[in-house]
Amino acid sequence: MTRIVAVANQKGGVGKTTTSVNLAAAIALQDKSVLLIDLDPQGNATSGVGVDPRSLQKTIYNCLIKQDICENIILKTSINGLSILPSNADLAGAEIELANADGRENHLRDAIKNIHNVYDVIVLDCPPALGILTINALTAAKSVLIPVQCEYYAMEGLSRLIGSIERVKQSINLDLFIEGIVLTMFDARNTLARQVSEQVRNHFGSKVYQAVIPRNVTLAEAPSYGRPGILYNAASSGSQAYLSLAKEFLDHGEKSTR
């Protein structure tokens, strides 16, 4: 059964797209078939796997608004097993166009319903806001992966996000659950980062992944080369952390089906 996971956080700058791109790539390297869906009008996940958003004639926007068949828009990437349903600035109009549409929260779920069995994992990269695009992702997803930056106010923002997820679960998607919380941009030399990490683990326990994503030059540089960090420099600490996260993610899935 296809695992559909939304990578979401209402707060920007927490490593959400970095996590979406590198987790999707790392899972594909485990001989899995993966689809990355870019739901952010900035198109950073799209460019992060080597596709120029400005060159695209059709994107996820056409699936959501024009009801085009998404199989015709999905692109293969240079990573074996990883495909992308891309995005660009056109998607910004979807927030307005979906506002008064019938069943507006179901458009993504309806668009991808015919490809569930094509992929082992579908990763949804959400924009940094709880708007209609993120609501569509939470409606289509089976679980939510939450990147949390190790900084001040992290717990406060995390509590608000979990409250929002719970409201979506109660009103729209009864099967939605929290896949896990991944700590990002961690600097072991920083006392505050260590304190936040400990606080999150104490509060959420086993929901927090053991893999921790460090602040890392490779992860910062790789997008400018149109490559996930794990391909740009596989030996870096950031790349190794995402490979560990992918293995942990897949192991969680195997345990849940036993």
Short mmCIF file of C-alpha atoms in Angstrom, two decimals:
data_model
loop_
_atom_site.label_atom_id
_atom_site.label_comp_id
_atom_site.label_asym_id
_atom_site.label_seq_id
_atom_site.Cartn_x
_atom_site.Cartn_y
_atom_site.Cartn_z
CA MET A 1 0.00 0.00 0.00
CA THR A 2 1.29 3.44 -0.94
CA ARG A 3 2.37 5.64 1.94
CA ILE A 4 1.34 9.25 1.38
CA VAL A 5 3.11 11.63 3.75
CA ALA A 6 2.71 15.39 3.94
CA VAL A 7 5.81 17.28 5.08
CA ALA A 8 4.27 20.26 6.81
CA ASN A 9 4.93 23.11 9.19
CA GLN A 10 3.09 26.42 9.37
CA LYS A 11 6.41 28.12 10.07
CA GLY A 12 8.81 28.90 7.23
CA GLY A 13 12.55 28.31 7.32
CA VAL A 14 12.45 25.04 9.24
CA GLY A 15 13.95 22.83 6.52
CA LYS A 16 10.63 21.58 5.18
CA THR A 17 11.52 21.50 1.48
CA THR A 18 15.05 20.32 2.24
CA THR A 19 13.50 17.45 4.16
CA SER A 20 10.96 16.68 1.41
CA VAL A 21 13.61 16.56 -1.33
CA ASN A 22 16.28 14.67 0.56
CA LEU A 23 13.91 12.22 2.23
CA ALA A 24 12.27 11.43 -1.13
CA ALA A 25 15.67 10.94 -2.78
CA ALA A 26 16.99 8.84 0.10
CA ILE A 27 13.92 6.58 0.00
CA ALA A 28 14.37 6.15 -3.76
CA LEU A 29 17.95 5.05 -3.13
CA GLN A 30 16.49 2.21 -1.04
CA ASP A 31 15.03 0.72 -4.26
CA LYS A 32 11.63 2.29 -3.70
CA SER A 33 9.42 4.07 -6.22
CA VAL A 34 8.81 7.62 -4.97
CA LEU A 35 6.73 10.55 -6.18
CA LEU A 36 7.54 14.01 -4.83
CA ILE A 37 4.65 16.46 -5.18
CA ASP A 38 5.59 20.14 -4.97
CA LEU A 39 2.68 22.10 -3.49
CA ASP A 40 4.61 25.32 -2.91
CA PRO A 41 4.28 28.08 -5.55
CA GLN A 42 7.96 28.90 -4.99
CA GLY A 43 8.79 25.62 -6.74
CA ASN A 44 11.84 24.95 -4.59
CA ALA A 45 11.28 21.21 -4.43
CA THR A 46 10.96 21.20 -8.22
CA SER A 47 14.25 23.04 -8.77
CA GLY A 48 15.83 20.99 -5.98
CA VAL A 49 15.61 17.85 -8.12
CA GLY A 50 16.94 19.56 -11.23
CA VAL A 51 13.76 20.79 -12.97
CA ASP A 52 13.54 24.47 -13.92
CA PRO A 53 10.08 25.71 -12.79
CA ARG A 54 10.17 28.51 -15.38
CA SER A 55 10.40 26.02 -18.23
CA LEU A 56 7.22 24.16 -17.36
CA GLN A 57 4.09 24.33 -19.49
CA LYS A 58 2.02 22.33 -17.02
CA THR A 59 2.34 21.74 -13.28
CA ILE A 60 0.37 20.52 -10.27
CA TYR A 61 -1.74 23.66 -10.83
CA ASN A 62 -3.23 22.04 -13.93
CA CYS A 63 -4.15 18.95 -11.93
CA LEU A 64 -5.82 20.94 -9.17
CA ILE A 65 -7.60 23.59 -11.22
CA LYS A 66 -7.84 22.34 -14.80
CA GLN A 67 -8.37 18.70 -13.75
CA ASP A 68 -5.64 17.55 -16.12
CA ILE A 69 -4.44 13.98 -15.71
CA CYS A 70 -1.44 14.18 -13.40
CA GLU A 71 0.23 11.12 -14.94
CA ASN A 72 0.85 13.28 -18.03
CA ILE A 73 2.56 16.00 -15.98
CA ILE A 74 4.77 13.87 -13.74
CA LEU A 75 8.45 14.04 -14.68
CA LYS A 76 11.23 11.56 -13.99
CA THR A 77 14.32 12.94 -12.27
CA SER A 78 17.97 12.00 -12.60
CA ILE A 79 17.54 9.84 -9.48
CA ASN A 80 16.44 6.33 -10.34
CA GLY A 81 13.02 5.68 -8.80
CA LEU A 82 12.21 9.32 -8.03
CA SER A 83 9.62 11.31 -9.99
CA ILE A 84 8.32 14.85 -9.46
CA LEU A 85 4.88 16.40 -9.92
CA PRO A 86 6.27 19.91 -10.30
CA SER A 87 5.17 23.38 -9.32
CA ASN A 88 5.86 26.97 -10.29
CA ALA A 89 4.45 30.44 -9.63
CA ASP A 90 1.19 29.53 -11.40
CA LEU A 91 0.21 27.63 -8.27
CA ALA A 92 -0.16 30.88 -6.35
CA GLY A 93 -3.44 31.42 -8.17
CA ALA A 94 -4.81 28.13 -6.88
CA GLU A 95 -5.32 29.57 -3.39
CA ILE A 96 -7.76 32.09 -4.86
CA GLU A 97 -9.36 29.80 -7.43
CA LEU A 98 -9.99 27.03 -4.91
CA ALA A 99 -11.44 29.38 -2.29
CA ASN A 100 -15.02 29.07 -3.52
CA ALA A 101 -14.75 25.77 -5.36
CA ASP A 102 -16.96 22.84 -4.42
CA GLY A 103 -15.10 20.32 -2.30
CA ARG A 104 -12.04 22.56 -2.42
CA GLU A 105 -10.14 20.50 0.15
CA ASN A 106 -10.47 17.31 -1.95
CA HIS A 107 -8.92 18.43 -5.25
CA LEU A 108 -5.48 16.92 -4.61
CA ARG A 109 -6.90 13.68 -3.27
CA ASP A 110 -9.07 13.32 -6.37
CA ALA A 111 -6.17 14.22 -8.69
CA ILE A 112 -3.84 11.51 -7.40
CA LYS A 113 -6.32 8.74 -6.59
CA ASN A 114 -5.44 6.80 -9.75
CA ILE A 115 -1.70 6.66 -9.04
CA HIS A 116 -1.72 5.37 -5.45
CA ASN A 117 -0.55 1.92 -6.47
CA VAL A 118 2.13 3.18 -8.86
CA TYR A 119 4.47 4.39 -6.10
CA ASP A 120 5.68 2.98 -2.80
CA VAL A 121 5.81 6.44 -1.23
CA ILE A 122 4.31 9.81 -2.17
CA VAL A 123 5.87 12.83 -0.44
CA LEU A 124 3.87 16.07 -0.38
CA ASP A 125 5.95 19.23 0.10
CA CYS A 126 3.59 21.79 1.63
CA PRO A 127 3.84 25.59 1.60
CA PRO A 128 4.68 27.29 4.92
CA ALA A 129 1.10 28.20 5.83
CA LEU A 130 -2.11 26.41 6.71
CA GLY A 131 -3.90 27.61 3.57
CA ILE A 132 -6.01 25.64 1.12
CA LEU A 133 -2.97 23.98 -0.50
CA THR A 134 -1.79 22.57 2.82
CA ILE A 135 -5.35 21.55 3.67
CA ASN A 136 -5.47 19.67 0.36
CA ALA A 137 -2.22 17.91 1.31
CA LEU A 138 -3.53 16.94 4.75
CA THR A 139 -6.74 15.65 3.17
CA ALA A 140 -4.87 13.53 0.60
CA ALA A 141 -2.17 12.28 3.00
CA LYS A 142 -2.25 9.35 5.34
CA SER A 143 0.29 10.90 7.69
CA VAL A 144 2.21 14.08 8.48
CA LEU A 145 5.96 14.45 8.97
CA ILE A 146 6.82 17.63 10.89
CA PRO A 147 10.27 19.23 10.59
CA VAL A 148 11.07 21.29 13.68
CA GLN A 149 13.97 23.71 13.81
CA CYS A 150 15.93 23.61 17.04
CA GLU A 151 15.30 27.21 18.03
CA TYR A 152 13.32 29.38 20.44
CA TYR A 153 9.51 29.17 20.03
CA ALA A 154 9.82 25.71 18.44
CA MET A 155 7.50 24.07 20.97
CA GLU A 156 4.95 26.84 20.70
CA GLY A 157 4.78 26.56 16.92
CA LEU A 158 4.71 22.77 17.09
CA SER A 159 1.77 22.78 19.49
CA ARG A 160 -0.23 25.07 17.19
CA LEU A 161 0.52 22.88 14.18
CA ILE A 162 -0.55 19.70 15.95
CA GLY A 163 -3.77 21.45 16.94
CA SER A 164 -4.39 22.33 13.29
CA ILE A 165 -3.68 18.75 12.20
CA GLU A 166 -6.11 17.46 14.79
CA ARG A 167 -8.85 19.78 13.50
CA VAL A 168 -8.29 18.54 9.94
CA LYS A 169 -8.43 14.97 11.19
CA GLN A 170 -11.69 15.49 13.03
CA SER A 171 -13.43 17.35 10.22
CA ILE A 172 -11.98 16.03 6.94
CA ASN A 173 -9.54 13.10 7.17
CA LEU A 174 -10.29 10.72 10.03
CA ASP A 175 -7.36 8.44 9.16
CA LEU A 176 -4.68 11.15 9.33
CA PHE A 177 -1.93 10.60 11.88
CA ILE A 178 1.43 12.13 12.79
CA GLU A 179 4.16 10.10 11.12
CA GLY A 180 6.81 11.70 13.24
CA ILE A 181 8.75 14.82 14.18
CA VAL A 182 12.24 15.40 12.79
CA LEU A 183 14.63 17.86 14.40
CA THR A 184 16.38 20.05 11.83
CA MET A 185 19.20 22.62 11.69
CA PHE A 186 20.67 21.15 14.85
CA ASP A 187 23.97 22.51 16.14
CA ALA A 188 25.32 20.46 19.04
CA ARG A 189 27.54 23.39 20.08
CA ASN A 190 24.48 25.55 20.69
CA THR A 191 23.04 25.25 24.21
CA LEU A 192 19.58 26.38 23.09
CA ALA A 193 19.49 23.76 20.31
CA ARG A 194 20.31 21.02 22.81
CA GLN A 195 17.64 22.31 25.20
CA VAL A 196 14.98 22.43 22.46
CA SER A 197 15.89 18.92 21.31
CA GLU A 198 15.56 17.60 24.86
CA GLN A 199 12.28 19.45 25.38
CA VAL A 200 10.72 18.10 22.18
CA ARG A 201 11.83 14.54 22.97
CA ASN A 202 10.54 14.72 26.53
CA HIS A 203 7.16 16.00 25.36
CA PHE A 204 6.58 13.84 22.27
CA GLY A 205 8.61 10.74 23.10
CA SER A 206 8.73 8.08 20.41
CA LYS A 207 7.10 10.39 17.85
CA VAL A 208 10.48 12.13 17.49
CA TYR A 209 12.84 10.46 15.02
CA GLN A 210 16.22 9.40 16.30
CA ALA A 211 17.82 10.84 13.15
CA VAL A 212 18.65 14.52 13.65
CA ILE A 213 19.40 16.84 10.72
CA PRO A 214 22.40 19.09 11.44
CA ARG A 215 23.21 22.52 10.10
CA ASN A 216 25.28 21.59 7.10
CA VAL A 217 26.94 23.35 4.16
CA THR A 218 26.05 20.56 1.74
CA LEU A 219 22.33 20.90 2.43
CA ALA A 220 22.55 24.66 1.93
CA GLU A 221 24.57 24.48 -1.31
CA ALA A 222 22.94 21.53 -3.06
CA PRO A 223 19.71 23.30 -4.22
CA SER A 224 21.73 25.81 -6.25
CA TYR A 225 23.07 22.83 -8.25
CA GLY A 226 19.62 21.30 -8.70
CA ARG A 227 20.54 18.23 -6.72
CA PRO A 228 19.49 16.73 -3.37
CA GLY A 229 22.23 16.95 -0.79
CA ILE A 230 22.63 13.19 -0.73
CA LEU A 231 23.75 13.29 -4.37
CA TYR A 232 25.72 16.53 -4.16
CA ASN A 233 27.89 15.19 -1.34
CA ALA A 234 26.78 11.82 0.00
CA ALA A 235 29.52 11.74 2.64
CA SER A 236 28.44 14.95 4.39
CA SER A 237 26.84 14.83 7.82
CA GLY A 238 23.59 16.28 6.44
CA SER A 239 23.34 13.65 3.70
CA GLN A 240 24.09 10.83 6.11
CA ALA A 241 21.40 12.15 8.46
CA TYR A 242 18.77 12.03 5.71
CA LEU A 243 19.82 8.51 4.73
CA SER A 244 19.31 7.51 8.36
CA LEU A 245 15.95 9.28 8.42
CA ALA A 246 14.82 7.41 5.30
CA LYS A 247 15.74 4.04 6.80
CA GLU A 248 13.93 4.95 10.01
CA PHE A 249 10.89 6.11 8.03
CA LEU A 250 10.75 2.87 6.05
CA ASP A 251 11.24 0.81 9.20
CA HIS A 252 8.26 2.57 10.82
CA GLY A 253 6.16 1.59 7.82
CA GLU A 254 7.21 -2.06 7.99
CA LYS A 255 6.38 -2.23 11.69
CA SER A 256 2.94 -0.70 11.15
CA THR A 257 2.02 -3.43 8.63
CA ARG A 258 3.08 -6.34 10.81
#
